């Protein structure tokens, strides 16, 4: 005997838990790589652009202030230079005013070089403003130079701004360190989250698997719990339903084996005892012999029907049934069923009434559809009780025709009505009244009607009777179709 052991120590790379955890960690690492890549390769460009825009914005504000509020300009420029950490110089025809808010652009020699360079560029460019990036010896002393013409009341002035491009290295280092800690925390948090999420996802699946294993061992009382997720809840609901159906089928199957063996045993015993009777007693008396032979024949027919039903259900279940589709008059088919029934049932005191509609055609397997009608009528006779009055009705509505078999018998309890189409199902009333049957007839009917894509159902109330019906699409009379085709040709 082979013994299979779960190797728990080995990592199952195909499990949802590992896959979720792995995907999350990879995703977190990817995000971090992107973040660090951006910081490493693009932060300088981004910072430079942002700083340039900021300086231009500040210059615009200064220019507006200079034109609109000449008295307050100096105070405003000092404030701006201080808060933005920039060097501002305003050259008027009479004076040169400096507002210095920067500590890193300190050296006068560098400043005058910068001013010279940018004013040369401004002269060459004409009216408007110019900017220039001046690289320093290190990254932290790179500067952004700005110059513009600033006229007021016909007076020509020049505005210069010098702004350090980058924060000093300490700030950069602090930022990088911060980013490192953030990345570390991000990685830890995302791993924990991934672990928790993967556990949350797999827990209901593990529970469902455990329950399914129990079910496979024949424990139908097991409850499938889908926990918090809609999908697993749906799965649990479906599995609970499946387990209920399995239990039901198992129960009916066991019951039918008992019933079928009983049903098979009775005619077999009858056949055997009547055959023995012919052999021993009535063989020489033609009259008695014929009567005994009739019993044998009818018991054989009963056997035949039972075996036929079991075969039909099994064929329908395995889709092993071939339909012989044709276009036929359903009213005529129903009349045939009615007539063969009327003869049989009137001898047993039944009154069967036929209410046809005007003749109409359907596309289907005539023999199978008649089998459905016969089954409905058979059941109507079987379950009619003392009220032996049955209606067979056909009605048309639009492009549909429906067949109804209405009895006024025992009816079906409302909580059992949904199950009558299940194979081997027999309502509780049968057990009380010991009505013979296999519970296969309506399962066969359902199979046949499903193959025809027909709508079907039963309306019933307990003690009052039942109306078993199905509905098919009508089609044109075959000759009409042919005539039309001929004309078009
Ligand atoms: P059975 O061989 O038991 O008649 P069916 O599949 O034809 O099997 O019917 C299934 C069950 O549905 C029956 O056992 C019966 O309980 C119920 N049933 C079917 N037709 C009728 C009816 N006309 N009136 C009341 N109950 C019916």
Short mmCIF file of C-alpha atoms and ligand atoms in Angstrom, two decimals:
data_model
loop_
_atom_site.label_atom_id
_atom_site.label_comp_id
_atom_site.label_asym_id
_atom_site.label_seq_id
_atom_site.Cartn_x
_atom_site.Cartn_y
_atom_site.Cartn_z
CA UNK A 1 0.00 0.00 0.00
CA UNK A 2 1.38 3.36 -0.96
CA UNK A 3 1.38 6.02 1.70
CA UNK A 4 1.39 9.62 0.59
CA UNK A 5 2.57 12.17 3.07
CA UNK A 6 2.08 15.90 2.82
CA UNK A 7 5.50 17.47 2.89
CA UNK A 8 4.63 20.57 4.90
CA UNK A 9 8.19 21.81 5.07
CA UNK A 10 8.35 22.23 1.29
CA UNK A 11 7.13 25.57 -0.11
CA UNK A 12 4.17 25.10 -2.43
CA UNK A 13 4.85 27.67 -5.16
CA UNK A 14 1.50 26.97 -6.86
CA UNK A 15 -0.60 27.80 -3.79
CA UNK A 16 -2.70 30.97 -3.64
CA UNK A 17 -1.01 31.92 -0.39
CA UNK A 18 2.52 31.83 -1.82
CA UNK A 19 1.46 33.39 -5.11
CA UNK A 20 -0.33 36.31 -3.41
CA UNK A 21 2.51 36.87 -0.99
CA UNK A 22 5.12 36.66 -3.73
CA UNK A 23 3.15 38.95 -6.09
CA UNK A 24 2.70 41.57 -3.38
CA UNK A 25 6.35 41.56 -2.42
CA UNK A 26 7.43 41.72 -6.07
CA UNK A 27 4.98 44.57 -6.65
CA UNK A 28 6.25 46.45 -3.59
CA UNK A 29 9.86 45.94 -4.73
CA UNK A 30 8.95 47.14 -8.20
CA UNK A 31 7.34 50.30 -6.81
CA UNK A 32 10.38 50.95 -4.66
CA UNK A 33 12.71 50.38 -7.62
CA UNK A 34 10.69 52.89 -9.66
CA UNK A 35 10.76 55.38 -6.79
CA UNK A 36 14.51 55.03 -6.24
CA UNK A 37 15.15 55.12 -10.00
CA UNK A 38 13.24 58.37 -10.26
CA UNK A 39 15.07 59.83 -7.29
CA UNK A 40 18.43 58.70 -8.63
CA UNK A 41 18.10 59.69 -12.27
CA UNK A 42 15.41 62.31 -12.62
CA UNK A 43 15.28 64.26 -9.37
CA UNK A 44 17.98 66.73 -10.57
CA UNK A 45 16.15 67.51 -13.81
CA UNK A 46 12.85 67.74 -11.98
CA UNK A 47 14.28 69.91 -9.22
CA UNK A 48 15.98 72.23 -11.71
CA UNK A 49 12.77 72.70 -13.68
CA UNK A 50 10.68 73.28 -10.57
CA UNK A 51 13.22 75.75 -9.20
CA UNK A 52 13.32 77.68 -12.50
CA UNK A 53 9.54 77.94 -12.54
CA UNK A 54 9.50 79.09 -8.95
CA UNK A 55 12.12 81.78 -9.61
CA UNK A 56 10.20 83.05 -12.66
CA UNK A 57 7.03 83.15 -10.56
CA UNK A 58 8.82 85.09 -7.81
CA UNK A 59 10.25 87.51 -10.40
CA UNK A 60 6.77 88.13 -11.79
CA UNK A 61 5.44 88.89 -8.34
CA UNK A 62 8.37 91.25 -7.68
CA UNK A 63 7.82 93.02 -10.99
CA UNK A 64 4.13 93.53 -10.27
CA UNK A 65 4.91 94.79 -6.78
CA UNK A 66 7.58 97.15 -8.17
CA UNK A 67 5.10 98.71 -10.60
CA UNK A 68 2.08 98.84 -8.34
CA UNK A 69 3.58 99.51 -4.90
CA UNK A 70 6.92 101.36 -5.29
CA UNK A 71 7.03 102.43 -1.62
CA UNK A 72 6.56 98.95 -0.24
CA UNK A 73 8.83 97.24 -2.78
CA UNK A 74 11.98 97.25 -0.65
CA UNK A 75 10.24 95.65 2.30
CA UNK A 76 8.61 93.09 0.04
CA UNK A 77 11.92 92.28 -1.73
CA UNK A 78 13.72 91.77 1.62
CA UNK A 79 10.96 89.48 2.76
CA UNK A 80 10.93 87.50 -0.52
CA UNK A 81 14.72 87.15 -0.56
CA UNK A 82 14.62 85.88 3.01
CA UNK A 83 11.79 83.38 2.63
CA UNK A 84 12.88 82.04 -0.78
CA UNK A 85 16.62 82.10 0.05
CA UNK A 86 17.51 84.07 -3.07
CA UNK A 87 19.63 87.06 -4.04
CA UNK A 88 17.67 89.97 -5.58
CA UNK A 89 19.26 93.02 -7.19
CA UNK A 90 17.46 96.00 -8.67
CA UNK A 91 19.47 98.38 -10.86
CA UNK A 92 17.76 101.76 -11.27
CA UNK A 93 19.32 104.60 -13.33
CA UNK A 94 20.54 106.13 -10.09
CA UNK A 95 21.17 103.24 -7.78
CA UNK A 96 21.84 99.53 -7.33
CA UNK A 97 19.72 97.91 -4.58
CA UNK A 98 20.58 94.46 -3.22
CA UNK A 99 18.30 92.22 -1.14
CA UNK A 100 20.20 89.11 -0.11
CA UNK A 101 18.39 86.19 1.43
CA UNK A 102 20.90 83.51 0.50
CA UNK A 103 23.84 82.30 2.48
CA UNK A 104 25.26 79.98 -0.17
CA UNK A 105 25.74 82.63 -2.88
CA UNK A 106 27.85 84.87 -0.83
CA UNK A 107 31.02 85.66 -2.55
CA UNK A 108 30.96 89.04 -4.18
CA UNK A 109 33.31 87.95 -6.93
CA UNK A 110 30.98 85.10 -7.98
CA UNK A 111 27.97 87.36 -7.75
CA UNK A 112 29.39 90.08 -9.96
CA UNK A 113 30.53 87.43 -12.45
CA UNK A 114 27.01 86.02 -12.49
CA UNK A 115 25.42 89.43 -12.90
CA UNK A 116 27.78 90.25 -15.73
CA UNK A 117 27.07 86.99 -17.49
CA UNK A 118 23.26 87.22 -17.27
CA UNK A 119 23.12 90.93 -18.16
CA UNK A 120 25.16 90.17 -21.27
CA UNK A 121 22.62 87.52 -22.16
CA UNK A 122 19.76 89.95 -21.47
CA UNK A 123 21.30 92.62 -23.68
CA UNK A 124 21.65 90.12 -26.51
CA UNK A 125 18.07 88.90 -26.04
CA UNK A 126 16.45 92.34 -26.04
CA UNK A 127 13.26 93.10 -24.09
CA UNK A 128 11.73 90.49 -21.77
CA UNK A 129 13.62 88.18 -19.46
CA UNK A 130 16.34 85.52 -19.60
CA UNK A 131 17.45 82.63 -17.37
CA UNK A 132 20.71 80.73 -17.15
CA UNK A 133 21.99 77.79 -15.14
CA UNK A 134 25.54 78.28 -13.83
CA UNK A 135 27.19 75.10 -12.67
CA UNK A 136 29.30 75.41 -9.56
CA UNK A 137 32.27 73.41 -8.39
CA UNK A 138 29.88 71.04 -6.60
CA UNK A 139 26.22 70.37 -7.08
CA UNK A 140 25.22 72.53 -4.12
CA UNK A 141 26.72 75.76 -5.54
CA UNK A 142 25.02 75.51 -8.95
CA UNK A 143 22.94 78.63 -9.48
CA UNK A 144 20.00 79.77 -11.48
CA UNK A 145 20.36 83.30 -12.87
CA UNK A 146 17.45 85.45 -13.90
CA UNK A 147 17.39 88.95 -15.43
CA UNK A 148 14.62 91.13 -16.82
CA UNK A 149 13.91 94.68 -17.97
CA UNK A 150 11.70 96.47 -15.52
CA UNK A 151 10.38 99.86 -16.64
CA UNK A 152 8.27 102.24 -14.55
CA UNK A 153 7.11 105.70 -15.61
CA UNK A 154 9.55 105.65 -18.57
CA UNK A 155 12.43 104.83 -16.22
CA UNK A 156 14.49 101.79 -17.28
CA UNK A 157 15.46 99.39 -14.52
CA UNK A 158 16.97 95.90 -14.40
CA UNK A 159 15.97 93.09 -12.07
CA UNK A 160 18.43 90.31 -11.28
CA UNK A 161 17.75 87.19 -9.27
CA UNK A 162 20.31 84.58 -8.29
CA UNK A 163 18.97 81.45 -6.70
CA UNK A 164 20.87 78.37 -5.51
CA UNK A 165 19.62 75.45 -7.64
CA UNK A 166 19.87 72.68 -5.08
CA UNK A 167 19.45 72.44 -1.39
CA UNK A 168 22.68 71.87 0.50
CA UNK A 169 24.04 68.26 0.71
CA UNK A 170 22.84 67.80 4.30
CA UNK A 171 19.23 68.36 3.24
CA UNK A 172 19.73 65.89 0.41
CA UNK A 173 21.20 63.33 2.78
CA UNK A 174 18.36 63.74 5.24
CA UNK A 175 15.82 63.33 2.46
CA UNK A 176 17.56 60.19 1.17
CA UNK A 177 17.69 58.70 4.66
CA UNK A 178 14.02 59.44 5.13
CA UNK A 179 13.23 57.81 1.82
CA UNK A 180 15.23 54.75 2.85
CA UNK A 181 13.24 54.36 6.09
CA UNK A 182 9.96 54.93 4.25
CA UNK A 183 10.93 52.24 1.71
CA UNK A 184 11.83 49.83 4.48
CA UNK A 185 8.55 50.43 6.34
CA UNK A 186 6.64 50.17 3.05
CA UNK A 187 8.23 46.78 2.30
CA UNK A 188 7.51 45.42 5.78
CA UNK A 189 3.92 46.73 5.81
CA UNK A 190 3.18 45.38 2.32
CA UNK A 191 4.61 41.96 3.26
CA UNK A 192 2.44 41.84 6.39
CA UNK A 193 -0.60 43.00 4.41
CA UNK A 194 0.10 40.40 1.70
CA UNK A 195 0.39 37.69 4.32
CA UNK A 196 -2.86 38.74 5.98
CA UNK A 197 -4.67 39.03 2.66
CA UNK A 198 -3.43 35.67 1.41
CA UNK A 199 -4.56 34.09 4.68
CA UNK A 200 -7.96 35.75 4.38
CA UNK A 201 -8.34 34.49 0.82
CA UNK A 202 -7.14 30.97 1.47
CA UNK A 203 -8.87 30.37 4.79
CA UNK A 204 -12.38 29.99 3.29
CA UNK A 205 -10.95 27.85 0.47
CA UNK A 206 -9.22 25.61 3.00
CA UNK A 207 -12.46 25.35 4.98
CA UNK A 208 -14.40 24.51 1.83
CA UNK A 209 -11.82 21.85 0.89
CA UNK A 210 -12.07 20.33 4.37
CA UNK A 211 -15.87 20.25 4.14
CA UNK A 212 -15.75 18.80 0.60
CA UNK A 213 -13.44 16.02 1.82
CA UNK A 214 -15.94 15.21 4.55
CA UNK A 215 -18.75 15.23 1.97
CA UNK A 216 -16.80 12.86 -0.25
CA UNK A 217 -16.67 10.49 2.72
CA UNK A 218 -20.46 10.47 2.81
CA UNK A 219 -21.13 13.07 5.51
CA UNK A 220 -24.06 15.02 4.05
CA UNK A 221 -24.51 17.08 7.23
CA UNK A 222 -21.39 19.05 6.50
CA UNK A 223 -21.84 22.82 6.21
CA UNK A 224 -19.86 24.78 3.61
CA UNK A 225 -18.83 28.16 4.98
CA UNK A 226 -17.70 30.77 2.45
CA UNK A 227 -16.58 33.39 5.04
CA UNK A 228 -16.40 37.00 3.95
CA UNK A 229 -15.91 36.97 0.18
CA UNK A 230 -18.81 37.12 -2.25
CA UNK A 231 -17.20 34.54 -4.57
CA UNK A 232 -16.45 32.03 -1.82
CA UNK A 233 -19.90 32.64 -0.35
CA UNK A 234 -21.41 31.84 -3.76
CA UNK A 235 -19.21 28.75 -4.01
CA UNK A 236 -20.27 27.65 -0.52
CA UNK A 237 -23.91 28.20 -1.44
CA UNK A 238 -23.48 26.11 -4.60
CA UNK A 239 -21.67 23.36 -2.66
CA UNK A 240 -24.34 23.33 0.07
CA UNK A 241 -26.93 22.97 -2.67
CA UNK A 242 -24.89 20.23 -4.36
CA UNK A 243 -24.53 18.37 -1.05
CA UNK A 244 -28.28 18.70 -0.46
CA UNK A 245 -28.97 17.39 -3.97
CA UNK A 246 -26.48 14.56 -3.49
CA UNK A 247 -28.11 13.59 -0.23
CA UNK A 248 -31.52 13.72 -1.87
CA UNK A 249 -30.42 11.68 -4.89
CA UNK A 250 -28.70 9.21 -2.61
CA UNK A 251 -31.86 8.88 -0.57
CA UNK A 252 -34.11 8.47 -3.62
CA UNK A 253 -31.67 6.12 -5.26
CA UNK A 254 -31.69 3.90 -2.21
CA UNK A 255 -35.45 4.15 -2.06
CA UNK A 256 -35.83 3.37 -5.76
CA UNK A 257 -33.56 0.35 -5.51
CA UNK A 258 -35.90 -0.92 -2.81
CA UNK A 259 -38.97 0.05 -4.89
CA UNK A 260 -37.61 -1.25 -8.19
CA UNK A 261 -36.52 -4.54 -6.67
CA UNK A 262 -39.98 -4.83 -5.15
CA UNK A 263 -41.61 -3.83 -8.46
CA UNK A 264 -39.46 -6.30 -10.35
CA UNK A 265 -40.03 -9.06 -7.85
CA UNK A 266 -43.84 -8.86 -7.92
CA UNK A 267 -44.31 -9.42 -11.71
CA UNK A 268 -41.49 -11.98 -11.75
CA UNK A 269 -43.19 -13.96 -8.98
CA UNK A 270 -46.50 -13.64 -10.83
CA UNK A 271 -44.97 -14.78 -14.13
CA UNK A 272 -43.32 -17.73 -12.44
CA UNK A 273 -46.41 -18.83 -10.52
CA UNK A 274 -48.70 -18.45 -13.56
CA UNK A 275 -46.24 -20.36 -15.76
CA UNK A 276 -46.14 -23.12 -13.12
CA UNK A 277 -49.94 -23.04 -12.98
CA UNK A 278 -50.15 -23.55 -16.78
CA UNK A 279 -47.63 -26.35 -16.52
CA UNK A 280 -49.37 -28.11 -13.63
CA UNK A 281 -53.04 -27.26 -13.89
CA UNK A 282 -54.45 -25.18 -16.74
CA UNK A 283 -52.21 -26.37 -19.60
CA UNK A 284 -54.89 -28.66 -21.00
CA UNK A 285 -57.75 -26.23 -20.55
CA UNK A 286 -57.49 -23.62 -23.37
CA UNK A 287 -59.76 -21.12 -21.65
CA UNK A 288 -57.94 -21.14 -18.30
CA UNK A 289 -54.59 -21.37 -20.04
CA UNK A 290 -55.36 -18.23 -22.12
CA UNK A 291 -56.44 -16.28 -19.04
CA UNK A 292 -53.20 -17.26 -17.25
CA UNK A 293 -51.15 -16.38 -20.34
CA UNK A 294 -52.78 -12.91 -20.38
CA UNK A 295 -51.67 -12.34 -16.82
CA UNK A 296 -48.15 -13.36 -17.81
CA UNK A 297 -48.23 -10.98 -20.80
CA UNK A 298 -49.48 -8.02 -18.75
CA UNK A 299 -46.89 -8.64 -16.05
CA UNK A 300 -44.20 -8.81 -18.75
CA UNK A 301 -45.44 -5.46 -20.07
CA UNK A 302 -45.13 -3.97 -16.61
CA UNK A 303 -41.60 -5.27 -16.37
CA UNK A 304 -40.86 -3.97 -19.82
CA UNK A 305 -42.08 -0.47 -18.95
CA UNK A 306 -40.06 -0.34 -15.77
CA UNK A 307 -36.86 -1.42 -17.47
CA UNK A 308 -37.63 0.97 -20.38
CA UNK A 309 -38.04 3.91 -17.96
CA UNK A 310 -34.76 3.15 -16.22
CA UNK A 311 -33.05 2.94 -19.61
CA UNK A 312 -34.60 6.22 -20.84
CA UNK A 313 -33.49 8.12 -17.76
CA UNK A 314 -29.99 6.75 -18.04
CA UNK A 315 -29.88 7.62 -21.77
CA UNK A 316 -31.20 11.13 -21.18
CA UNK A 317 -28.71 11.61 -18.40
CA UNK A 318 -25.78 10.62 -20.57
CA UNK A 319 -27.15 12.61 -23.54
CA UNK A 320 -27.35 9.37 -25.40
CA UNK A 321 -30.66 10.05 -27.05
CA UNK A 322 -31.30 10.84 -30.66
CA UNK A 323 -34.28 12.98 -31.61
CA UNK A 324 -36.03 12.39 -34.92
CA UNK A 325 -37.07 15.93 -35.65
CA UNK A 326 -40.00 16.57 -37.96
CA UNK A 327 -42.74 19.13 -38.40
CA UNK A 328 -46.02 17.70 -37.21
CA UNK A 329 -49.51 18.72 -36.20
CA UNK A 330 -49.45 18.76 -32.40
CA UNK A 331 -53.26 18.80 -32.18
CA UNK A 332 -53.38 15.57 -34.16
CA UNK A 333 -50.70 14.01 -31.95
CA UNK A 334 -52.61 15.05 -28.82
CA UNK A 335 -55.81 13.59 -30.32
CA UNK A 336 -54.02 10.25 -30.86
CA UNK A 337 -52.92 10.25 -27.21
CA UNK A 338 -56.43 11.20 -26.10
CA UNK A 339 -58.03 8.45 -28.18
CA UNK A 340 -55.75 5.69 -26.98
CA UNK A 341 -56.31 6.93 -23.45
CA UNK A 342 -60.01 7.32 -23.70
CA UNK A 343 -60.46 3.66 -24.56
CA UNK A 344 -58.23 2.53 -21.73
CA UNK A 345 -59.50 4.92 -19.09
CA UNK A 346 -63.24 4.73 -19.84
CA UNK A 347 -63.10 1.04 -18.98
CA UNK A 348 -61.87 2.17 -15.54
CA UNK A 349 -64.61 4.74 -15.14
CA UNK A 350 -62.61 7.81 -16.19
CA UNK A 351 -64.09 10.68 -18.11
CA UNK A 352 -61.46 12.27 -20.35
CA UNK A 353 -62.37 15.43 -22.27
CA UNK A 354 -60.39 16.76 -25.20
CA UNK A 355 -60.32 20.52 -25.91
CA UNK A 356 -58.25 21.03 -29.05
CA UNK A 357 -57.31 24.36 -30.58
CA UNK A 358 -57.24 24.77 -34.37
CA UNK A 359 -54.62 22.61 -35.96
CA UNK A 360 -51.07 23.89 -35.60
CA UNK A 361 -47.56 22.66 -36.32
CA UNK A 362 -44.48 22.30 -34.20
CA UNK A 363 -40.96 21.08 -34.89
CA UNK A 364 -39.89 18.16 -32.73
CA UNK A 365 -39.72 14.43 -32.21
CA UNK A 366 -43.38 13.38 -32.54
CA UNK A 367 -42.96 10.07 -30.71
CA UNK A 368 -41.14 11.71 -27.78
CA UNK A 369 -43.65 14.55 -27.51
CA UNK A 370 -46.44 11.96 -27.49
CA UNK A 371 -44.50 10.12 -24.78
CA UNK A 372 -44.60 13.34 -22.72
CA UNK A 373 -48.36 13.74 -23.26
CA UNK A 374 -48.97 10.08 -22.40
CA UNK A 375 -46.92 10.44 -19.24
CA UNK A 376 -48.95 13.46 -18.11
CA UNK A 377 -52.18 11.62 -18.88
CA UNK A 378 -50.93 8.43 -17.17
CA UNK A 379 -50.15 10.39 -14.02
CA UNK A 380 -53.50 12.20 -14.20
CA UNK A 381 -55.21 8.79 -14.15
CA UNK A 382 -52.89 7.50 -11.42
CA UNK A 383 -53.29 10.49 -9.12
CA UNK A 384 -56.92 11.37 -9.80
CA UNK A 385 -58.28 9.69 -6.71
CA UNK A 386 -62.07 9.46 -6.70
CA UNK A 387 -62.64 12.43 -8.99
CA UNK A 388 -62.19 10.64 -12.29
CA UNK A 389 -62.51 13.65 -14.54
CA UNK A 390 -59.56 14.67 -16.76
CA UNK A 391 -59.15 17.51 -19.29
CA UNK A 392 -56.66 17.43 -22.14
CA UNK A 393 -56.39 20.92 -23.55
CA UNK A 394 -54.42 22.68 -26.28
CA UNK A 395 -54.26 26.43 -26.51
CA UNK A 396 -52.52 28.83 -28.82
CA UNK A 397 -51.14 32.21 -27.96
CA UNK A 398 -49.12 34.13 -30.54
CA UNK A 399 -46.43 31.87 -31.89
CA UNK A 400 -46.75 29.39 -29.02
CA UNK A 401 -48.92 26.38 -28.43
CA UNK A 402 -49.37 24.79 -25.03
CA UNK A 403 -50.56 21.35 -23.99
CA UNK A 404 -52.32 20.95 -20.63
CA UNK A 405 -53.32 17.80 -18.83
CA UNK A 406 -55.61 18.76 -15.97
CA UNK A 407 -56.84 16.42 -13.28
CA UNK A 408 -58.94 17.02 -10.18
CA UNK A 409 -57.18 14.53 -7.98
CA UNK A 410 -54.88 14.56 -4.98
CA UNK A 411 -52.69 17.48 -6.14
CA UNK A 412 -49.15 18.13 -4.95
CA UNK A 413 -48.12 19.80 -1.65
CA UNK A 414 -46.61 23.22 -2.39
CA UNK A 415 -43.27 22.41 -0.70
CA UNK A 416 -42.86 19.30 -2.87
CA UNK A 417 -43.93 20.75 -6.20
CA UNK A 418 -40.40 21.81 -7.19
CA UNK A 419 -39.11 18.25 -6.83
CA UNK A 420 -41.58 16.27 -8.92
CA UNK A 421 -39.29 16.62 -11.96
CA UNK A 422 -36.35 15.09 -10.09
CA UNK A 423 -35.63 11.51 -10.88
CA UNK A 424 -36.80 8.97 -8.32
CA UNK A 425 -38.86 11.64 -6.57
CA UNK A 426 -42.26 10.59 -5.32
CA UNK A 427 -44.38 12.88 -3.19
CA UNK A 428 -45.30 11.97 0.37
CA UNK A 429 -48.87 11.27 -0.75
CA UNK A 430 -47.65 8.18 -2.64
CA UNK A 431 -46.33 6.61 0.48
CA UNK A 432 -49.64 7.12 2.24
CA UNK A 433 -51.70 5.79 -0.63
CA UNK A 434 -49.25 3.16 -1.89
CA UNK A 435 -49.65 4.29 -5.51
CA UNK A 436 -47.41 2.30 -7.79
CA UNK A 437 -44.69 4.17 -9.63
CA UNK A 438 -40.98 4.60 -10.06
CA UNK A 439 -40.55 8.38 -9.86
CA UNK A 440 -38.91 8.27 -13.28
CA UNK A 441 -41.74 9.42 -15.59
CA UNK A 442 -41.47 13.16 -15.00
CA UNK A 443 -37.66 13.02 -15.04
CA UNK A 444 -37.93 11.53 -18.55
CA UNK A 445 -40.48 14.21 -19.49
CA UNK A 446 -38.14 16.94 -18.24
CA UNK A 447 -35.24 15.47 -20.25
CA UNK A 448 -37.29 15.28 -23.45
CA UNK A 449 -38.75 18.79 -23.08
CA UNK A 450 -35.34 20.25 -22.31
CA UNK A 451 -34.02 18.68 -25.51
CA UNK A 452 -36.84 20.53 -27.31
CA UNK A 453 -36.06 23.81 -25.50
CA UNK A 454 -39.67 23.79 -24.38
CA UNK A 455 -41.07 25.62 -21.38
CA UNK A 456 -42.92 23.34 -18.98
CA UNK A 457 -44.38 23.28 -15.52
CA UNK A 458 -47.12 22.27 -13.16
CA UNK A 459 -49.77 24.28 -11.35
CA UNK A 460 -51.23 22.32 -8.52
CA UNK A 461 -52.98 22.66 -5.20
CA UNK A 462 -53.15 19.88 -2.70
CA UNK A 463 -56.48 18.09 -2.67
CA UNK A 464 -57.77 20.00 -5.70
CA UNK A 465 -55.77 18.67 -8.62
CA UNK A 466 -52.93 19.47 -10.97
CA UNK A 467 -52.35 21.04 -14.36
CA UNK A 468 -49.21 19.65 -16.02
CA UNK A 469 -48.26 21.62 -19.13
CA UNK A 470 -45.60 22.34 -21.72
CA UNK A 471 -45.27 24.95 -24.43
CA UNK A 472 -43.67 24.75 -27.88
CA UNK A 473 -43.03 27.26 -30.67
CA UNK A 474 -45.38 26.89 -33.60
CA UNK A 475 -43.99 26.63 -37.11
CA UNK A 476 -45.48 27.03 -40.57
CA UNK A 477 -47.30 24.05 -42.09
CA UNK A 478 -44.72 22.05 -44.10
CA UNK A 479 -46.53 22.43 -47.42
CA UNK A 480 -46.86 26.23 -46.89
CA UNK A 481 -43.14 26.48 -46.40
CA UNK A 482 -42.53 24.42 -49.50
CA UNK A 483 -45.00 26.49 -51.55
CA UNK A 484 -43.22 29.68 -50.54
CA UNK A 485 -39.84 28.20 -51.39
CA UNK A 486 -41.14 27.06 -54.75
CA UNK A 487 -42.53 30.54 -55.48
CA UNK A 488 -39.27 32.25 -54.59
CA UNK A 489 -37.42 29.91 -56.89
P1 LIG B 1 -44.32 8.05 -10.71
O1 LIG B 1 -43.90 6.84 -11.41
O2 LIG B 1 -44.12 7.98 -9.24
O3 LIG B 1 -45.67 8.53 -11.09
P2 LIG B 1 -43.40 10.50 -11.97
O4 LIG B 1 -42.02 10.96 -12.24
O5 LIG B 1 -44.31 10.40 -13.13
O6 LIG B 1 -43.25 9.16 -11.18
O7 LIG B 1 -44.02 11.49 -10.93
C1 LIG B 1 -43.26 11.90 -9.83
C2 LIG B 1 -44.16 12.22 -8.66
O8 LIG B 1 -44.90 13.40 -8.93
C3 LIG B 1 -45.22 11.17 -8.43
O9 LIG B 1 -44.72 10.14 -7.62
C4 LIG B 1 -46.31 11.95 -7.75
O10 LIG B 1 -46.03 12.05 -6.38
C5 LIG B 1 -46.19 13.33 -8.35
N1 LIG B 1 -47.18 13.51 -9.44
C6 LIG B 1 -47.00 13.37 -10.77
N2 LIG B 1 -48.15 13.65 -11.45
C7 LIG B 1 -49.06 13.96 -10.52
C8 LIG B 1 -50.44 14.36 -10.60
N3 LIG B 1 -51.08 14.48 -11.75
N4 LIG B 1 -51.07 14.62 -9.42
C9 LIG B 1 -50.43 14.52 -8.24
N5 LIG B 1 -49.13 14.16 -8.10
C10 LIG B 1 -48.46 13.89 -9.24
#
